[in-house]
Short mmCIF file of C-alpha atoms in Angstrom, two decimals:
data_model
loop_
_atom_site.label_atom_id
_atom_site.label_comp_id
_atom_site.label_asym_id
_atom_site.label_seq_id
_atom_site.Cartn_x
_atom_site.Cartn_y
_atom_site.Cartn_z
CA UNK A 1 -5.37 -39.73 -26.49
CA UNK A 2 -2.31 -39.49 -24.24
CA UNK A 3 -1.73 -35.88 -25.34
CA UNK A 4 -5.32 -34.95 -24.45
CA UNK A 5 -4.91 -36.66 -21.07
CA UNK A 6 -1.71 -34.74 -20.32
CA UNK A 7 -3.31 -31.44 -21.31
CA UNK A 8 -6.29 -32.20 -19.05
CA UNK A 9 -3.94 -33.15 -16.22
CA UNK A 10 -1.96 -29.93 -16.63
CA UNK A 11 -5.18 -27.90 -16.60
CA UNK A 12 -6.37 -29.62 -13.42
CA UNK A 13 -2.99 -29.03 -11.75
CA UNK A 14 -3.12 -25.36 -12.74
CA UNK A 15 -6.67 -25.01 -11.44
CA UNK A 16 -5.74 -26.63 -8.12
CA UNK A 17 -2.68 -24.38 -7.82
CA UNK A 18 -4.73 -21.26 -8.59
CA UNK A 19 -7.42 -22.27 -6.14
CA UNK A 20 -4.79 -22.87 -3.45
CA UNK A 21 -3.25 -19.39 -3.78
CA UNK A 22 -3.69 -17.59 -0.49
CA UNK A 23 -2.74 -14.18 0.80
CA UNK A 24 0.07 -14.26 3.39
CA UNK A 25 -1.24 -15.11 6.85
CA UNK A 26 0.50 -12.07 8.36
CA UNK A 27 -1.63 -9.77 6.19
CA UNK A 28 -4.70 -8.69 8.16
CA UNK A 29 -7.35 -6.50 6.54
CA UNK A 30 -9.96 -4.27 8.15
CA UNK A 31 -13.46 -3.91 6.64
CA UNK A 32 -12.35 -0.61 5.08
CA UNK A 33 -9.44 -2.37 3.31
CA UNK A 34 -6.63 -0.91 5.40
CA UNK A 35 -4.06 -3.59 6.17
CA UNK A 36 -1.72 -4.55 8.99
CA UNK A 37 1.45 -6.52 8.17
CA UNK A 38 2.94 -7.25 11.58
CA UNK A 39 3.92 -3.81 12.83
CA UNK A 40 3.53 -2.15 9.41
CA UNK A 41 0.23 -0.40 8.72
CA UNK A 42 -0.84 0.08 5.06
CA UNK A 43 -3.64 2.46 4.07
CA UNK A 44 -4.60 5.23 1.65
CA UNK A 45 -4.33 8.85 2.79
CA UNK A 46 -5.57 12.05 1.12
CA UNK A 47 -4.18 15.47 2.08
CA UNK A 48 -6.31 18.25 0.68
CA UNK A 49 -6.70 22.00 0.90
CA UNK A 50 -5.16 23.66 3.97
CA UNK A 51 -3.34 20.35 4.59
CA UNK A 52 -6.42 18.65 6.05
CA UNK A 53 -6.22 14.86 6.00
CA UNK A 54 -8.59 11.96 5.30
CA UNK A 55 -7.50 8.36 5.93
CA UNK A 56 -8.85 5.05 4.69
CA UNK A 57 -10.61 4.31 7.98
CA UNK A 58 -13.22 6.92 6.91
CA UNK A 59 -14.10 4.82 3.83
CA UNK A 60 -17.69 3.60 3.53
CA UNK A 61 -17.47 0.14 1.88
CA UNK A 62 -20.31 -0.95 -0.41
CA UNK A 63 -21.86 -4.35 -1.10
CA UNK A 64 -19.17 -5.25 -3.67
CA UNK A 65 -16.52 -5.43 -0.95
CA UNK A 66 -15.19 -8.94 -0.32
CA UNK A 67 -12.39 -9.70 2.13
CA UNK A 68 -11.18 -13.30 2.17
CA UNK A 69 -8.03 -15.43 2.47
CA UNK A 70 -7.47 -15.49 -1.30
CA UNK A 71 -8.54 -11.97 -2.30
CA UNK A 72 -9.21 -8.55 -0.85
CA UNK A 73 -11.55 -6.40 -2.92
CA UNK A 74 -12.80 -3.15 -1.45
CA UNK A 75 -15.17 -0.75 -3.17
CA UNK A 76 -16.84 2.28 -1.68
CA UNK A 77 -17.01 6.00 -1.03
CA UNK A 78 -13.93 7.76 0.36
CA UNK A 79 -14.42 11.32 1.69
CA UNK A 80 -11.94 13.83 0.28
CA UNK A 81 -10.25 15.95 2.96
CA UNK A 82 -11.64 19.46 3.49
CA UNK A 83 -14.00 19.04 0.53
CA UNK A 84 -17.63 18.21 -0.18
CA UNK A 85 -16.47 15.65 -2.76
CA UNK A 86 -16.35 11.89 -2.20
CA UNK A 87 -13.91 9.74 -4.12
CA UNK A 88 -15.04 6.46 -5.66
CA UNK A 89 -12.53 3.99 -4.25
CA UNK A 90 -11.48 0.53 -5.48
CA UNK A 91 -8.71 -1.61 -3.97
CA UNK A 92 -7.68 -5.14 -4.92
CA UNK A 93 -5.01 -7.35 -3.35
CA UNK A 94 -4.33 -10.72 -4.98
CA UNK A 95 -1.72 -13.41 -4.24
CA UNK A 96 0.55 -14.09 -7.23
CA UNK A 97 3.31 -16.32 -5.84
CA UNK A 98 4.37 -17.48 -2.40
CA UNK A 99 4.75 -14.38 -0.19
CA UNK A 100 3.93 -12.02 -3.10
CA UNK A 101 0.82 -9.89 -3.52
CA UNK A 102 -0.36 -7.81 -6.48
CA UNK A 103 -1.74 -4.52 -5.10
CA UNK A 104 -3.85 -2.06 -7.09
CA UNK A 105 -5.96 1.01 -6.36
CA UNK A 106 -8.21 3.18 -8.51
CA UNK A 107 -9.64 6.40 -7.06
CA UNK A 108 -11.86 8.74 -9.07
CA UNK A 109 -13.96 11.86 -8.49
CA UNK A 110 -16.62 13.63 -10.59
CA UNK A 111 -14.45 16.76 -10.76
CA UNK A 112 -10.91 17.84 -9.92
CA UNK A 113 -10.00 17.61 -6.23
CA UNK A 114 -7.02 19.35 -4.63
CA UNK A 115 -4.45 16.76 -3.59
CA UNK A 116 -1.45 17.93 -1.62
CA UNK A 117 -0.98 14.19 -1.33
CA UNK A 118 -2.92 11.09 -2.32
CA UNK A 119 -0.85 8.04 -1.52
CA UNK A 120 -0.62 4.53 -0.17
CA UNK A 121 1.08 4.95 3.19
CA UNK A 122 3.14 2.40 5.11
CA UNK A 123 3.57 3.37 8.78
CA UNK A 124 6.24 1.85 11.03
CA UNK A 125 7.31 2.63 14.61
CA UNK A 126 9.84 5.49 14.85
CA UNK A 127 12.87 5.85 17.09
CA UNK A 128 13.55 2.11 17.23
CA UNK A 129 17.04 0.73 16.62
CA UNK A 130 17.15 -1.75 13.76
CA UNK A 131 14.47 -0.10 11.63
CA UNK A 132 15.53 0.44 8.02
CA UNK A 133 14.17 1.85 4.75
CA UNK A 134 15.89 1.76 1.36
CA UNK A 135 14.71 3.31 -1.90
CA UNK A 136 16.30 1.87 -5.05
CA UNK A 137 19.16 0.62 -2.88
CA UNK A 138 19.77 3.96 -1.13
CA UNK A 139 19.52 3.75 2.64
CA UNK A 140 17.34 6.46 4.15
CA UNK A 141 18.71 8.03 7.33
CA UNK A 142 16.09 7.65 10.07
CA UNK A 143 16.91 10.02 12.97
CA UNK A 144 16.56 8.84 16.56
CA UNK A 145 15.27 12.29 17.52
CA UNK A 146 12.86 14.46 15.56
CA UNK A 147 14.61 16.85 13.15
CA UNK A 148 11.96 17.67 10.61
CA UNK A 149 9.05 16.17 8.69
CA UNK A 150 10.33 15.30 5.23
CA UNK A 151 13.22 12.82 5.34
CA UNK A 152 13.57 11.64 1.74
CA UNK A 153 11.86 11.90 -1.63
CA UNK A 154 12.48 10.27 -5.00
CA UNK A 155 10.42 10.46 -8.17
CA UNK A 156 10.17 7.45 -10.44
CA UNK A 157 11.44 4.95 -7.88
CA UNK A 158 11.10 1.23 -8.63
CA UNK A 159 11.87 -0.52 -5.33
CA UNK A 160 11.33 0.24 -1.65
CA UNK A 161 12.37 -2.11 1.16
CA UNK A 162 10.92 -1.52 4.63
CA UNK A 163 12.45 -3.34 7.60
CA UNK A 164 10.77 -2.54 10.92
CA UNK A 165 12.74 -3.51 14.01
CA UNK A 166 11.71 -7.00 15.08
CA UNK A 167 8.99 -7.16 12.45
CA UNK A 168 8.17 -8.44 8.97
CA UNK A 169 10.30 -6.86 6.23
CA UNK A 170 8.62 -6.11 2.89
CA UNK A 171 9.72 -5.17 -0.63
CA UNK A 172 7.56 -2.96 -2.86
CA UNK A 173 8.25 -3.13 -6.59
CA UNK A 174 6.66 -1.01 -9.31
CA UNK A 175 6.97 2.54 -10.66
CA UNK A 176 6.04 5.30 -8.22
CA UNK A 177 7.11 8.45 -6.45
CA UNK A 178 8.34 7.65 -2.94
CA UNK A 179 8.40 9.98 0.07
CA UNK A 180 9.47 9.22 3.65
CA UNK A 181 8.07 11.32 6.47
CA UNK A 182 8.68 11.63 10.22
CA UNK A 183 5.30 11.92 11.95
CA UNK A 184 6.63 12.74 15.41
CA UNK A 185 6.04 16.45 14.71
CA UNK A 186 2.33 15.51 14.73
CA UNK A 187 2.61 13.57 18.02
CA UNK A 188 2.55 10.24 16.15
CA UNK A 189 5.50 7.98 16.91
CA UNK A 190 5.84 6.66 13.35
CA UNK A 191 7.69 7.02 10.08
CA UNK A 192 5.59 6.90 6.90
CA UNK A 193 6.63 5.62 3.50
CA UNK A 194 4.19 7.08 0.97
CA UNK A 195 3.87 5.87 -2.60
CA UNK A 196 1.99 7.81 -5.27
CA UNK A 197 1.77 7.77 -9.08
CA UNK A 198 4.79 9.26 -10.85
CA UNK A 199 4.42 13.02 -11.38
CA UNK A 200 1.00 13.21 -9.73
CA UNK A 201 -0.64 16.65 -10.22
CA UNK A 202 -2.03 18.62 -7.27
CA UNK A 203 -5.52 18.61 -8.79
CA UNK A 204 -6.96 15.37 -10.11
CA UNK A 205 -10.08 13.30 -10.66
CA UNK A 206 -8.52 9.98 -11.70
CA UNK A 207 -5.78 8.27 -9.69
CA UNK A 208 -4.29 4.81 -10.13
CA UNK A 209 -1.45 2.95 -8.44
CA UNK A 210 -0.16 -0.61 -8.87
CA UNK A 211 2.79 -2.40 -7.33
CA UNK A 212 3.90 -5.80 -6.06
CA UNK A 213 4.33 -6.40 -2.35
CA UNK A 214 6.72 -9.16 -1.29
CA UNK A 215 7.29 -10.47 2.22
CA UNK A 216 11.00 -11.00 2.83
CA UNK A 217 12.63 -13.66 5.00
CA UNK A 218 13.17 -12.38 8.52
CA UNK A 219 16.96 -12.53 8.23
CA UNK A 220 17.07 -10.02 5.37
#
């Protein structure tokens, strides 16, 4: 009898804990599923033929989309850049532990689409002292003045830490290709950290990316 009571009590405690899991308050989602984490913007970007771009704000969410304090689920049609094709887009963000979020995306198309890039992008202000990015422990040099577009690239990375000056630092853990870009050549005062599946081909119809996002204490 006591054993059954303890099992029931443990189940109730687990259910209460699961029900109480909330996404970090600093994480703010738009109806299209793009996210703002303090001064870090997170969204999906597609670069297609002739380097035309399509960003997540062009997504058309469908009725399955649910954005709440304990889960972000976005489903809809995402226009491919410079193409008549539309991707089928699914995004899910779920809290796992305190200050940790499981992030997953699945993007498909009825036929192969040219992808110069298809990535989850993290944008932070450029040219600000105190901003830092590391990839697998290697510090990326972020120039004060514009020098070029591509700053760093690593295939098969497992950890990226982004520390915007005066903002919320985050750690991204998974298995992905990582690229850091200076957008000031395009009159955008930002650096982008772009994550994509390892060894992604330039033509695809099925794309998937998963990683864990962790908010770090402000003093790290």
